[in-house]
């Protein structure tokens, strides 16, 4: 729960482009926002998302790729910075059960499909191939199993015959940017 004047401190883990991070930062600046992005960690040195963190003067770190090193350093930074929630946003590693346990705070993820459909990668190609009428995005809690934790929010779009993986990805990404901030507001 949030107390007056204190926004919950959120860490975002990224590996690349960082458009969801950018949307989260933008939303965090709204007066009604219950959270603040206080830490950004990337397992890729060239992740574009790191630039958004720098631009917004948010503490940001590239931590070397080996998972155990990443997790150990991340656990320390989470403690030091009093982080209350971790958001995975295009973070392309699967966190170990040990990390999830030791972090002892909610970890949430955004996935570009209507879970439990289409867990894993290449969701848009698979949605089109399977001729789904709808696809979308899901924000969910992270547990030991891939893309399987409790669902917080889903948003759906129609998949048209004229859609291709690229057009579908574009439509869904727009929804992701809304869904992630809404999900955070909902759970805080
Ligand atoms: C998003 O489509 C997200 O759902 C998936 O990875 C992509 C990350 O995009 N997990 P970005 O780095 O936030 O732009």
Tab-separated table of C-alpha atoms and ligand atoms in Angstrom:
chain	number	residue	atom	x	y	z
A	1	UNK	CA	0.000	0.000	0.000
A	2	UNK	CA	1.114	3.522	-0.714
A	3	UNK	CA	1.279	6.197	1.900
A	4	UNK	CA	0.694	9.843	1.079
A	5	UNK	CA	3.482	11.525	-0.863
A	6	UNK	CA	5.463	8.356	-1.272
A	7	UNK	CA	5.390	6.600	-4.577
A	8	UNK	CA	6.336	2.919	-4.736
A	9	UNK	CA	9.821	2.446	-6.107
A	10	UNK	CA	9.916	0.277	-9.189
A	11	UNK	CA	12.864	-1.359	-10.967
A	12	UNK	CA	12.609	-2.190	-14.661
A	13	UNK	CA	14.719	-4.942	-16.227
A	14	UNK	CA	15.302	-4.612	-19.968
A	15	UNK	CA	17.355	-6.147	-22.768
A	16	UNK	CA	16.647	-3.923	-25.751
A	17	UNK	CA	14.496	-1.223	-27.318
A	18	UNK	CA	12.793	-0.175	-24.074
A	19	UNK	CA	9.549	1.251	-25.458
A	20	UNK	CA	7.610	-0.197	-22.501
A	21	UNK	CA	10.140	1.342	-20.129
A	22	UNK	CA	9.652	4.676	-21.886
A	23	UNK	CA	5.861	4.424	-21.478
A	24	UNK	CA	6.230	3.497	-17.803
A	25	UNK	CA	8.477	6.493	-17.182
A	26	UNK	CA	6.011	8.784	-18.962
A	27	UNK	CA	3.082	7.503	-16.899
A	28	UNK	CA	5.046	7.664	-13.658
A	29	UNK	CA	5.253	11.428	-14.077
A	30	UNK	CA	1.484	11.847	-13.900
A	31	UNK	CA	0.258	13.202	-10.591
A	32	UNK	CA	-2.065	10.241	-10.049
A	33	UNK	CA	0.730	7.726	-10.609
A	34	UNK	CA	1.382	5.549	-7.565
A	35	UNK	CA	4.849	4.524	-8.666
A	36	UNK	CA	8.217	5.904	-9.589
A	37	UNK	CA	10.872	4.243	-11.740
A	38	UNK	CA	13.949	4.287	-9.532
A	39	UNK	CA	16.207	1.726	-11.166
A	40	UNK	CA	16.807	0.301	-14.636
A	41	UNK	CA	18.920	-2.802	-15.159
A	42	UNK	CA	19.951	-4.221	-18.513
A	43	UNK	CA	21.761	-7.422	-19.375
A	44	UNK	CA	22.778	-5.884	-22.716
A	45	UNK	CA	25.277	-3.030	-22.837
A	46	UNK	CA	23.755	-1.602	-26.029
A	47	UNK	CA	20.102	-1.730	-24.930
A	48	UNK	CA	18.466	1.381	-26.305
A	49	UNK	CA	16.269	1.543	-23.220
A	50	UNK	CA	19.302	2.542	-21.153
A	51	UNK	CA	19.249	5.891	-22.974
A	52	UNK	CA	15.715	6.622	-21.701
A	53	UNK	CA	16.888	5.938	-18.166
A	54	UNK	CA	19.894	8.251	-18.577
A	55	UNK	CA	17.786	10.978	-20.153
A	56	UNK	CA	15.392	10.825	-17.190
A	57	UNK	CA	18.217	10.680	-14.651
A	58	UNK	CA	17.191	7.242	-13.414
A	59	UNK	CA	19.891	5.041	-11.907
A	60	UNK	CA	20.801	2.549	-14.590
A	61	UNK	CA	23.237	-0.316	-14.851
A	62	UNK	CA	24.387	-2.761	-17.453
A	63	UNK	CA	25.184	-5.981	-15.670
A	64	UNK	CA	27.183	-8.622	-17.467
A	65	UNK	CA	25.309	-11.337	-19.213
A	66	UNK	CA	26.063	-14.327	-16.966
A	67	UNK	CA	22.745	-14.914	-15.198
A	68	UNK	CA	24.138	-15.629	-11.725
A	69	UNK	CA	26.203	-12.415	-11.788
A	70	UNK	CA	23.226	-10.438	-13.034
A	71	UNK	CA	20.971	-11.818	-10.333
A	72	UNK	CA	23.423	-11.317	-7.458
A	73	UNK	CA	24.089	-7.720	-8.408
A	74	UNK	CA	20.388	-7.086	-9.056
A	75	UNK	CA	19.455	-8.402	-5.596
A	76	UNK	CA	21.922	-5.994	-3.973
A	77	UNK	CA	20.695	-3.025	-6.007
A	78	UNK	CA	17.073	-3.844	-5.210
A	79	UNK	CA	17.809	-3.821	-1.480
A	80	UNK	CA	19.942	-0.672	-1.537
A	81	UNK	CA	17.366	1.237	-3.580
A	82	UNK	CA	14.388	0.005	-1.540
A	83	UNK	CA	12.637	-1.328	-4.640
A	84	UNK	CA	9.080	-2.568	-4.055
A	85	UNK	CA	8.213	-4.050	-7.481
A	86	UNK	CA	10.252	-5.391	-10.397
A	87	UNK	CA	8.871	-4.959	-13.935
A	88	UNK	CA	10.315	-7.082	-16.726
A	89	UNK	CA	9.987	-5.188	-19.996
A	90	UNK	CA	11.502	-7.021	-22.915
A	91	UNK	CA	13.960	-8.712	-20.541
A	92	UNK	CA	15.158	-11.702	-22.495
A	93	UNK	CA	16.358	-13.903	-19.637
A	94	UNK	CA	14.441	-16.299	-17.445
A	95	UNK	CA	15.036	-15.417	-13.806
A	96	UNK	CA	15.937	-18.326	-11.542
A	97	UNK	CA	13.555	-19.588	-8.824
A	98	UNK	CA	16.287	-18.630	-6.361
A	99	UNK	CA	16.190	-15.007	-7.515
A	100	UNK	CA	12.397	-14.875	-7.355
A	101	UNK	CA	12.503	-16.211	-3.807
A	102	UNK	CA	15.333	-13.987	-2.599
A	103	UNK	CA	13.947	-10.810	-4.160
A	104	UNK	CA	10.802	-11.345	-2.053
A	105	UNK	CA	8.884	-8.591	-3.859
A	106	UNK	CA	6.352	-8.849	-6.702
A	107	UNK	CA	7.922	-9.383	-10.124
A	108	UNK	CA	5.667	-8.712	-13.113
A	109	UNK	CA	6.129	-9.163	-16.851
A	110	UNK	CA	4.472	-8.014	-20.061
A	111	UNK	CA	3.918	-10.620	-22.743
A	112	UNK	CA	2.654	-9.987	-26.279
A	113	UNK	CA	-0.203	-12.499	-26.385
A	114	UNK	CA	-3.408	-13.351	-24.601
A	115	UNK	CA	-1.944	-15.812	-22.124
A	116	UNK	CA	-2.247	-18.725	-21.575
A	117	UNK	CA	-2.219	-18.745	-25.376
A	118	UNK	CA	1.147	-18.364	-27.092
A	119	UNK	CA	3.689	-18.567	-24.284
A	120	UNK	CA	7.295	-18.008	-25.355
A	121	UNK	CA	8.689	-16.246	-28.416
A	122	UNK	CA	7.402	-15.214	-31.882
A	123	UNK	CA	3.854	-14.741	-30.632
A	124	UNK	CA	2.647	-12.600	-33.552
A	125	UNK	CA	3.805	-15.052	-36.231
A	126	UNK	CA	2.143	-17.844	-34.299
A	127	UNK	CA	-1.119	-15.909	-33.772
A	128	UNK	CA	-1.407	-15.343	-37.525
A	129	UNK	CA	-0.442	-18.895	-38.407
A	130	UNK	CA	-3.048	-20.241	-35.983
A	131	UNK	CA	-5.615	-17.885	-37.596
A	132	UNK	CA	-6.619	-16.435	-34.237
A	133	UNK	CA	-9.344	-13.802	-34.469
A	134	UNK	CA	-7.909	-11.951	-31.473
A	135	UNK	CA	-4.520	-11.442	-29.938
A	136	UNK	CA	-3.186	-8.902	-27.477
A	137	UNK	CA	-0.999	-8.521	-24.443
A	138	UNK	CA	-0.928	-9.727	-20.862
A	139	UNK	CA	0.673	-8.315	-17.739
A	140	UNK	CA	1.211	-11.114	-15.237
A	141	UNK	CA	3.103	-12.014	-12.099
A	142	UNK	CA	6.322	-13.944	-12.669
A	143	UNK	CA	6.708	-17.368	-11.116
A	144	UNK	CA	9.095	-20.278	-11.747
A	145	UNK	CA	7.252	-21.306	-14.924
A	146	UNK	CA	7.588	-19.318	-18.148
A	147	UNK	CA	4.686	-16.907	-18.823
A	148	UNK	CA	2.486	-18.762	-16.341
A	149	UNK	CA	1.969	-16.509	-13.301
A	150	UNK	CA	-1.312	-14.957	-12.241
A	151	UNK	CA	-2.752	-12.535	-14.791
A	152	UNK	CA	-3.148	-8.889	-13.757
A	153	UNK	CA	-4.443	-7.272	-16.961
A	154	UNK	CA	-5.077	-8.267	-20.578
A	155	UNK	CA	-5.896	-6.129	-23.598
A	156	UNK	CA	-6.998	-7.569	-26.893
A	157	UNK	CA	-7.064	-6.550	-30.530
A	158	UNK	CA	-8.684	-8.042	-33.583
A	159	UNK	CA	-6.363	-9.915	-35.938
A	160	UNK	CA	-7.453	-9.133	-39.484
A	161	UNK	CA	-6.776	-11.259	-42.535
A	162	UNK	CA	-4.697	-8.380	-43.838
A	163	UNK	CA	-2.439	-8.398	-40.748
A	164	UNK	CA	1.125	-9.657	-40.845
A	165	UNK	CA	3.432	-10.196	-37.844
A	166	UNK	CA	4.784	-6.661	-38.184
A	167	UNK	CA	1.404	-4.902	-38.313
A	168	UNK	CA	0.096	-7.026	-35.458
A	169	UNK	CA	3.179	-6.301	-33.348
A	170	UNK	CA	2.680	-2.576	-33.909
A	171	UNK	CA	-0.969	-2.669	-32.827
A	172	UNK	CA	-0.218	-4.770	-29.767
A	173	UNK	CA	2.781	-2.683	-28.698
A	174	UNK	CA	0.508	0.370	-28.468
A	175	UNK	CA	-1.745	-1.580	-26.108
A	176	UNK	CA	1.235	-2.821	-24.098
A	177	UNK	CA	2.235	0.738	-23.320
A	178	UNK	CA	-1.178	1.364	-21.730
A	179	UNK	CA	-1.544	-2.033	-20.097
A	180	UNK	CA	1.748	-1.961	-18.189
A	181	UNK	CA	1.054	1.331	-16.410
A	182	UNK	CA	-2.529	0.259	-15.686
A	183	UNK	CA	-1.338	-3.017	-14.211
A	184	UNK	CA	1.094	-1.242	-11.906
A	185	UNK	CA	-1.566	1.179	-10.741
A	186	UNK	CA	-3.841	-1.796	-10.094
A	187	UNK	CA	-1.458	-3.797	-7.899
A	188	UNK	CA	-0.018	-0.966	-5.801
B	1	LIG	C1	7.402	-6.328	-25.966
B	1	LIG	O1	6.633	-6.730	-27.066
B	1	LIG	C2	7.096	-7.179	-24.764
B	1	LIG	O2	5.776	-7.622	-24.704
B	1	LIG	C3	8.020	-8.365	-24.963
B	1	LIG	O3	9.203	-7.803	-25.513
B	1	LIG	C4	8.891	-6.595	-26.186
B	1	LIG	C5	9.744	-5.534	-25.591
B	1	LIG	O4	9.630	-4.298	-26.237
B	1	LIG	N1	8.205	-9.074	-23.725
B	1	LIG	P1	10.290	-2.984	-25.629
B	1	LIG	O5	11.762	-3.291	-25.365
B	1	LIG	O6	9.575	-2.644	-24.374
B	1	LIG	O7	10.123	-1.943	-26.687
